[in-house]
Amino acid sequence: MSNDRTRRTTPAQILLVEDNPGDVRLTEEALAEGRIENDLHVVTDGVEALEFLERRGEHADAPRPDLVLLDLNLPRKNGDEVLEVMNDDPDLQRIPVIVLTSSKAEEDVISSYELCANAYLTKPVDPTEFIETIRAFEQFWLSIVRLPPEERP
């Protein structure tokens, strides 16, 4: 019996919405060293995230992400606003969103899940723990979970 879960025919498309260059670098490092082939796309604010997701402007040729790693504390549009737009758009609401933020505030956790985030991860301060968190995310979301197709059957 083959294991379809661990076999991808194309690289996973990941959209990282993060304005902290250090966290971007750590995420890139963790995903580059992982076992799952992926293309990481990085945008630094909520407005650019929506342009990427909606394939507008300079992101007109952007691939549809298999999942989104979303910080909450972003310039121009925050993570909650991005989640609201995604949740209201039938084409975007099926893309899994994992909130990856420094906030441990219970109200942020509740708000994220109310806005249909699929998971909420608090960024560890320690760089080694941060990389371990990203690797655990990668293992679970890209090899165990079955992600939805781009188009409805």
N, CA and C of each residue as an Amber inpcrd file, in Angstrom:
protein
   459
   0.8480000  -1.1830000   0.0000000   0.0000000   0.0000000   0.0000000
   0.8850000   1.2350000   0.0000000   0.6790000   2.1310000  -0.9490000
   1.5010000   3.3380000  -1.0150000   0.9620000   4.4020000  -0.0660000
   1.8280000   5.3030000   0.2830000   1.4600000   6.3780000   1.1900000
   1.3840000   7.6730000   0.3910000   0.1960000   8.0350000  -0.0680000
  -0.0010000   9.2320000  -0.8770000   0.2610000  10.5120000  -0.0930000
   0.1550000  10.4330000   1.2090000   0.2990000  11.6380000   2.0200000
   1.6840000  12.2570000   1.9200000   2.7010000  11.4600000   1.7790000
   4.0550000  11.9850000   1.8100000   4.6220000  12.2450000   0.4150000
   3.8860000  11.9370000  -0.6220000   4.3820000  12.0930000  -1.9640000
   3.6900000  13.2560000  -2.6610000   4.4290000  14.3360000  -2.9000000
   3.9050000  15.4740000  -3.6410000   4.5190000  15.4500000  -5.0330000
   3.7370000  15.7820000  -6.0330000   4.2790000  15.8090000  -7.3840000
   4.8390000  17.1820000  -7.7330000   4.4280000  18.1990000  -7.0120000
   4.9380000  19.5480000  -7.2250000   5.3120000  20.1460000  -5.8790000
   6.1880000  21.1450000  -5.8770000   6.5480000  21.7730000  -4.6030000
   5.3320000  22.4100000  -3.9410000   5.2830000  22.3530000  -2.6280000
   4.2190000  23.0360000  -1.8830000   4.4220000  24.5390000  -2.0250000
   3.3410000  25.2430000  -2.2940000   3.3940000  26.6950000  -2.4190000
   2.9820000  27.3030000  -1.0760000   3.9170000  27.9780000  -0.4260000
   3.6640000  28.5600000   0.8860000   3.7820000  30.0720000   0.7800000
   2.7720000  30.7740000   1.2660000   2.8280000  32.2330000   1.3490000
   3.1070000  32.6000000   2.7980000   4.2380000  33.2580000   3.0290000
   4.5970000  33.7570000   4.3490000   4.3070000  35.2480000   4.3760000
   3.4390000  35.6560000   5.2930000   3.0980000  37.0710000   5.4550000
   3.7470000  37.5140000   6.7600000   4.9020000  38.1660000   6.6400000
   5.7330000  38.4730000   7.8050000   6.5590000  39.7270000   7.5420000
   6.5200000  40.6720000   8.4680000   7.2690000  41.9100000   8.2870000
   8.5970000  41.9380000   9.0450000   8.8800000  40.9160000   9.8540000
  10.1310000  40.8790000  10.6130000  11.1770000  40.1070000   9.8000000
  12.2330000  40.8020000   9.3160000  13.2430000  40.1280000   8.4860000
  13.9110000  38.9440000   9.1850000  14.1100000  39.0200000  10.4790000
  14.7180000  37.9130000  11.2150000  13.8460000  36.6740000  11.1950000
  12.5240000  36.8580000  11.3800000  11.6020000  35.7160000  11.3390000
  11.4850000  35.1500000   9.9290000  11.5650000  36.0190000   8.9190000
  11.5570000  35.5460000   7.5280000  12.7800000  34.6630000   7.2970000
  13.9460000  35.1300000   7.7340000  15.1870000  34.3870000   7.5400000
  15.1390000  33.0290000   8.2330000  14.6490000  32.9960000   9.4800000
  14.5560000  31.7280000  10.2110000  13.5800000  30.7590000   9.5360000
  12.4670000  31.2900000   9.0410000  11.4830000  30.4500000   8.3530000
  12.0790000  29.8860000   7.0650000  12.7680000  30.7480000   6.3040000
  13.4190000  30.2870000   5.0760000  14.4380000  29.1930000   5.3860000
  15.2220000  29.3990000   6.4300000  16.2350000  28.4150000   6.8170000
  15.5970000  27.0850000   7.2010000  14.5610000  27.1330000   8.0150000
  13.9030000  25.9040000   8.4630000  13.2910000  25.1470000   7.2870000
  12.6260000  25.8580000   6.3910000  11.9760000  25.1970000   5.2600000
  12.9930000  24.6920000   4.2390000  14.1150000  25.3990000   4.0910000
  15.1480000  24.9590000   3.1520000  15.7990000  23.6650000   3.6170000
  15.9080000  23.4900000   4.9220000  16.5360000  22.2980000   5.4720000
  15.5540000  21.1450000   5.6680000  14.2770000  21.4060000   5.4380000
  13.2570000  20.3720000   5.6210000  13.2920000  19.3530000   4.5020000
  12.4670000  18.3370000   4.6560000  12.4290000  17.2450000   3.6840000
  11.4010000  17.4550000   2.5830000  10.5560000  18.4400000   2.7290000
   9.4600000  18.6050000   1.7880000   9.7730000  19.7550000   0.8410000
   9.7430000  19.4510000  -0.4420000  10.0310000  20.4720000  -1.4380000
   8.9500000  21.5480000  -1.3840000   9.3950000  22.8080000  -1.3480000
   8.4320000  23.9000000  -1.2670000   8.9740000  25.1320000  -1.9510000
   8.0460000  25.9820000  -2.3450000   8.3700000  27.3190000  -2.8420000
   7.7990000  28.2880000  -1.8300000   8.6740000  29.0510000  -1.1810000
   8.2460000  30.0160000  -0.1840000   8.1630000  31.3910000  -0.8260000
   6.9920000  31.9930000  -0.7320000   6.7540000  33.3370000  -1.2420000
   6.5590000  34.2350000  -0.0230000   7.2420000  35.3710000  -0.0040000
   7.2040000  36.2430000   1.1560000   6.6400000  37.6040000   0.7810000
   5.6640000  38.0550000   1.5640000   5.1610000  39.4220000   1.4700000
   5.2310000  40.0160000   2.8760000   5.3250000  41.3490000   2.9500000
   5.6300000  41.9640000   4.2400000   4.4920000  42.7510000   4.8740000
   3.3340000  42.7680000   4.2480000   2.1960000  43.4350000   4.8840000
   0.8860000  42.8440000   4.3730000  -0.2020000  43.2160000   5.0440000
  -1.5020000  42.6430000   4.7200000  -2.0360000  43.0330000   3.3550000
  -1.7470000  44.2510000   2.9130000  -2.2110000  44.6870000   1.5860000
  -1.5380000  43.8460000   0.5080000  -0.2220000  43.6650000   0.6280000
   0.4960000  42.8610000  -0.3560000   0.0610000  41.3960000  -0.2980000
  -0.2650000  40.9100000   0.8870000  -0.7610000  39.5420000   1.0190000
  -2.0330000  39.3590000   0.1960000  -2.9510000  40.3030000   0.3050000
  -4.2090000  40.1970000  -0.4470000  -3.9710000  40.3400000  -1.9440000
  -3.0260000  41.1990000  -2.3470000  -2.6910000  41.3090000  -3.7680000
  -2.1530000  39.9750000  -4.2890000  -1.3190000  39.3110000  -3.4910000
  -0.7760000  38.0050000  -3.8750000  -1.9040000  36.9820000  -3.9770000
  -2.7280000  36.9060000  -2.9450000  -3.8080000  35.9210000  -2.9130000
  -4.8290000  36.1420000  -4.0240000  -5.0950000  37.4040000  -4.3320000
  -6.0810000  37.7370000  -5.3680000  -5.4350000  37.8970000  -6.7370000
  -4.1230000  37.6810000  -6.8070000  -3.3620000  37.7650000  -8.0510000
  -3.5900000  39.0900000  -8.7680000  -3.2820000  40.1620000  -8.0250000
  -3.4300000  41.5120000  -8.5720000  -2.0800000  42.2090000  -8.6280000
  -1.9890000  43.2300000  -9.4910000  -0.7860000  44.0550000  -9.5720000
   0.4380000  43.2380000  -9.9200000   1.5380000  43.4650000  -9.1920000
   2.7810000  42.7520000  -9.4790000   2.6900000  41.2640000  -9.1710000
   1.5990000  40.8490000  -8.5290000   1.4020000  39.4350000  -8.1900000
   0.3840000  38.7550000  -9.1110000   0.1530000  39.3340000 -10.2900000
  -0.8390000  38.7850000 -11.2170000  -0.5310000  37.3440000 -11.6190000
   0.7460000  36.9810000 -11.6410000   1.1400000  35.6220000 -12.0250000
   1.4660000  34.7420000 -10.8230000   1.0790000  35.1740000  -9.6370000
   1.4010000  34.4180000  -8.4150000   0.6810000  33.0740000  -8.4130000
   1.3450000  32.0450000  -7.8840000   0.6570000  30.7590000  -7.7450000
  -0.3280000  30.8220000  -6.5890000  -1.3180000  29.9580000  -6.6440000
  -2.2360000  29.8580000  -5.5020000  -1.4980000  29.1310000  -4.3930000
  -1.4090000  29.7260000  -3.2120000  -0.7090000  29.0310000  -2.1270000
  -1.4660000  27.7860000  -1.6780000  -0.7050000  26.7660000  -1.2910000
  -1.3010000  25.5890000  -0.6690000  -1.6830000  25.9160000   0.7650000
  -0.9290000  26.8370000   1.3620000  -1.2730000  27.3420000   2.6890000
  -0.5620000  28.6600000   2.9450000  -1.0770000  29.3720000   3.9470000
  -0.5670000  30.7000000   4.3020000  -0.0910000  30.6700000   5.7460000
   1.1100000  31.1750000   5.9720000   1.6290000  31.4370000   7.3120000
   1.4590000  32.9330000   7.5410000   0.6330000  33.2990000   8.4960000
   0.2170000  34.6910000   8.6450000   0.5660000  35.2550000  10.0140000
   1.3510000  36.3340000  10.0180000   1.5800000  37.0780000  11.2510000
   0.3560000  37.9580000  11.4830000   0.0690000  38.2780000  12.7260000
  -1.0730000  39.1540000  13.0250000  -0.6920000  40.6250000  13.0140000
   0.4910000  40.9380000  13.4950000   0.9220000  42.3260000  13.6430000
   1.6460000  42.7740000  12.3860000   0.8620000  43.2870000  11.4360000
   1.3790000  43.6710000  10.1380000   1.0600000  45.1340000   9.8320000
   1.8950000  45.7730000   9.0190000   1.5570000  47.1200000   8.5640000
   0.4510000  47.0980000   7.5000000  -0.1740000  48.2350000   7.3300000
  -1.2270000  48.5070000   6.3380000  -2.5170000  47.7470000   6.5980000
  -2.5200000  46.4450000   6.5930000  -3.6710000  45.6260000   7.0080000
  -3.1270000  44.5630000   7.9380000  -3.7560000  44.4120000   9.1000000
  -3.2520000  43.4030000  10.0390000  -3.7720000  42.0090000   9.6700000
  -3.2960000  41.0190000  10.3980000  -3.6680000  39.6380000  10.1080000
  -5.1550000  39.3650000  10.2030000  -5.8270000  39.9860000  11.1900000
  -7.2780000  39.8040000  11.3030000  -7.9980000  40.3140000  10.0610000
  -7.5450000  41.4420000   9.5300000  -8.1750000  41.9940000   8.3290000
  -7.9470000  41.0820000   7.1230000  -6.7660000  40.4920000   7.0230000
  -6.4860000  39.5390000   5.9470000  -7.4010000  38.3240000   6.0890000
  -7.5270000  37.8080000   7.3050000  -8.4160000  36.6590000   7.5480000
  -9.8600000  36.9890000   7.1820000 -10.3210000  38.1840000   7.5120000
 -11.6990000  38.5860000   7.1750000 -11.9280000  38.5400000   5.6810000
 -10.9990000  39.1190000   4.9150000 -11.1410000  39.1350000   3.4550000
 -11.1140000  37.7080000   2.9090000 -10.1770000  36.9000000   3.3830000
 -10.0870000  35.5170000   2.9060000 -11.3610000  34.7470000   3.2240000
 -11.8940000  34.9440000   4.4030000 -13.0860000  34.2200000   4.8300000
 -14.3180000  34.6190000   4.0200000 -14.3350000  35.8500000   3.5130000
 -15.4760000  36.3380000   2.7300000 -15.3830000  35.9770000   1.2510000
 -14.2530000  35.4420000   0.8170000 -14.0360000  35.1410000  -0.5910000
 -14.0510000  33.6200000  -0.7910000 -15.0460000  33.0900000  -1.5120000
 -15.1430000  31.6330000  -1.7030000 -13.8850000  31.0120000  -2.3160000
 -13.1550000  31.7710000  -3.1350000 -11.9360000  31.2370000  -3.7490000
 -10.7680000  31.1770000  -2.7650000 -10.8020000  32.0130000  -1.7480000
  -9.6910000  32.0770000  -0.7900000  -9.9740000  31.3400000   0.5080000
 -11.2420000  31.1600000   0.8450000 -11.5640000  30.6060000   2.1600000
 -11.1430000  29.1550000   2.3340000 -10.8590000  28.4500000   1.2400000
 -10.4160000  27.0560000   1.3540000  -8.9110000  26.9290000   1.5700000
  -8.1590000  28.0180000   1.4270000  -6.7160000  27.9600000   1.6390000
  -6.4510000  27.9250000   3.1430000  -5.8000000  26.8900000   3.6370000
  -5.5120000  26.8370000   5.0720000  -4.6080000  27.9930000   5.5050000
  -4.9460000  28.5900000   6.6420000  -4.1620000  29.6890000   7.1910000
  -3.6820000  29.3030000   8.5860000  -2.3850000  29.3850000   8.7680000
  -1.7840000  29.1230000  10.0650000  -1.2640000  30.4540000  10.5800000
  -1.8310000  30.9190000  11.6740000  -1.3600000  32.1550000  12.2900000
  -0.0570000  31.8240000  12.9980000   0.9800000  32.5900000  12.6760000
   2.2960000  32.4370000  13.2820000   2.6850000  33.8060000  13.8090000
   2.5290000  33.9970000  15.1120000   2.6710000  35.3260000  15.6790000
   3.3550000  35.2860000  17.0310000   3.8250000  36.4330000  17.4590000
   4.4570000  36.5230000  18.7810000   3.4230000  36.7000000  19.8900000
   2.1920000  37.0020000  19.5300000   1.1500000  37.2580000  20.5250000
   0.7010000  35.9770000  21.2190000   0.6900000  36.0440000  22.5430000
   0.1510000  34.9460000  23.3420000  -1.2090000  35.3280000  23.9280000
  -1.7240000  36.4830000  23.5240000  -2.9710000  36.9980000  24.0820000
  -4.1450000  36.0990000  23.7090000  -4.9130000  35.7200000  24.7190000
  -6.0520000  34.8350000  24.4970000  -7.0530000  35.4360000  23.5140000
  -7.2500000  36.7590000  23.5700000  -8.2000000  37.3910000  22.6450000
  -7.7330000  37.2700000  21.1950000  -6.4170000  37.2500000  20.9470000
  -5.9100000  37.0520000  19.5870000  -6.1530000  35.6190000  19.1190000
  -5.9710000  34.6710000  20.0140000  -6.2340000  33.2630000  19.6840000
  -7.7100000  33.1000000  19.3190000  -8.5880000  33.6090000  20.1660000
 -10.0330000  33.4930000  19.9310000 -10.4240000  34.1780000  18.6230000
  -9.9480000  35.3970000  18.4280000 -10.2760000  36.1500000  17.2150000
  -9.8080000  35.4130000  15.9630000  -8.5970000  34.8580000  15.9980000
  -8.0750000  34.1480000  14.8270000  -8.9450000  32.9560000  14.4630000
  -9.3300000  32.1790000  15.4730000 -10.1840000  31.0170000  15.1850000
 -11.5870000  31.4450000  14.7570000 -12.1070000  32.5130000  15.3270000
 -13.4180000  33.0140000  14.8870000 -13.3780000  33.4620000  13.4320000
 -12.1970000  33.9220000  12.9800000 -12.0260000  34.3410000  11.5900000
 -11.5560000  33.1840000  10.7010000 -11.7010000  31.9630000  11.2130000
 -11.4680000  30.7250000  10.4570000 -10.0040000  30.3920000  10.2050000
  -9.0910000  30.8460000  11.0650000  -7.7170000  30.3570000  10.9810000
  -7.7410000  28.8580000  11.2700000  -6.8590000  28.1090000  10.6330000
  -6.8190000  26.6590000  10.8240000  -5.9330000  26.2390000  11.9850000
  -5.0160000  27.1100000  12.3770000  -4.1430000  26.8340000  13.5210000
  -3.5430000  28.1430000  13.9970000  -3.1260000  28.1400000  15.2470000
  -2.5240000  29.3230000  15.8620000  -1.2390000  28.8810000  16.5450000
  -0.1090000  29.3810000  16.0490000   1.1920000  29.0540000  16.6200000
   1.8280000  30.3210000  17.1770000   2.3330000  30.2350000  18.3900000
   3.0600000  31.3600000  18.9690000   4.5410000  31.1650000  18.6520000
   5.1570000  32.2140000  18.0910000   6.5710000  32.1460000  17.7260000
   7.4320000  32.0470000  18.9800000   8.2530000  31.0250000  19.0480000
   9.2160000  30.9840000  20.1510000  10.2470000  32.0950000  19.9790000
  10.7370000  32.6290000  21.0760000  11.7570000  33.6780000  21.0330000
  13.1160000  33.0810000  20.6510000  13.4130000  31.8880000  21.1520000
  14.6780000  31.2310000  20.8840000  14.7330000  30.7840000  19.4180000
  15.7760000  31.1730000  18.6610000  15.8520000  30.8080000  17.2400000
  15.8130000  29.2990000  16.9780000  16.4380000  28.5050000  17.8210000
  16.4210000  27.0520000  17.6340000  15.0030000  26.5110000  17.7960000
  14.2910000  26.9870000  18.8100000  12.9000000  26.5600000  19.0210000
  12.0070000  27.0470000  17.8790000  12.2890000  28.2560000  17.3550000
  11.5260000  28.7850000  16.2230000  11.6660000  27.8370000  15.0350000
  12.9000000  27.4440000  14.7180000  13.1470000  26.5400000  13.5890000
  12.4560000  25.1980000  13.8250000  12.4960000  24.6840000  15.0410000
  11.8180000  23.4230000  15.3580000  10.3060000  23.5450000  15.1600000
   9.7460000  24.6900000  15.5220000   8.3100000  24.9230000  15.3300000
   7.9640000  24.9020000  13.8450000   8.7680000  25.5640000  13.0270000
   8.5190000  25.5980000  11.5790000   8.6450000  24.1910000  10.9930000
   9.6170000  23.4350000  11.4480000   9.7760000  22.0690000  10.9360000
   8.5940000  21.1840000  11.3290000   8.1040000  21.3570000  12.5500000
   6.9250000  20.5830000  12.9740000   5.7130000  20.9810000  12.1380000
   5.5560000  22.2840000  11.8890000   4.4760000  22.7750000  11.0240000
   4.5920000  22.1240000   9.6460000   5.8090000  22.1570000   9.0830000
   6.0310000  21.6030000   7.7490000   5.6840000  20.1170000   7.7010000
   6.1460000  19.3720000   8.6700000   5.8870000  17.9340000   8.7030000
   4.3870000  17.6500000   8.7520000   3.6820000  18.3420000   9.6370000
   2.2510000  18.0950000   9.7890000   1.4610000  18.5720000   8.5740000
   1.6150000  19.8430000   8.2130000   0.7640000  20.4400000   7.1890000
   1.1090000  20.0070000   5.7710000   2.3570000  19.6210000   5.5250000
   2.7360000  19.2920000   4.1570000   2.9410000  17.8140000   3.8970000
   2.9280000  16.9820000   4.9430000   3.0530000  15.5560000   4.6540000
   1.9420000  14.7090000   5.2700000   1.2670000  15.2220000   6.2750000
   0.2070000  14.4400000   6.9120000  -1.1770000  14.9170000   6.4810000
  -1.3960000  16.2250000   6.5240000  -2.6970000  16.8010000   6.1920000
  -2.9370000  16.7400000   4.6890000  -4.1370000  16.4380000   4.3030000
  -4.5280000  16.5080000   2.8950000  -5.0880000  17.8950000   2.6480000
  -4.4240000  18.6580000   1.7780000  -4.8350000  20.0370000   1.5020000
  -5.8660000  20.0620000   0.3830000  -6.7230000  21.0850000   0.3620000
  -7.7580000  21.1450000  -0.6790000  -7.1590000  21.4940000  -2.0420000
  -7.7840000  21.0160000  -3.1090000  -7.3170000  21.3780000  -4.4610000
  -7.6380000  22.8370000  -4.7420000  -6.9690000  23.3800000  -5.7650000
  -7.1940000  24.7830000  -6.1150000  -8.6390000  25.0220000  -6.5550000
  -9.1520000  24.0960000  -7.3340000 -10.5080000  24.2740000  -7.8500000
 -11.4120000  23.2000000  -7.3110000 -12.6690000  23.5580000  -7.1780000
 -13.6590000  22.5690000  -6.7220000 -13.8560000  21.5180000  -7.8040000
 -14.0120000  20.2450000  -7.3880000 -14.2350000  19.1790000  -8.3900000
 -15.5770000  19.3530000  -9.0700000
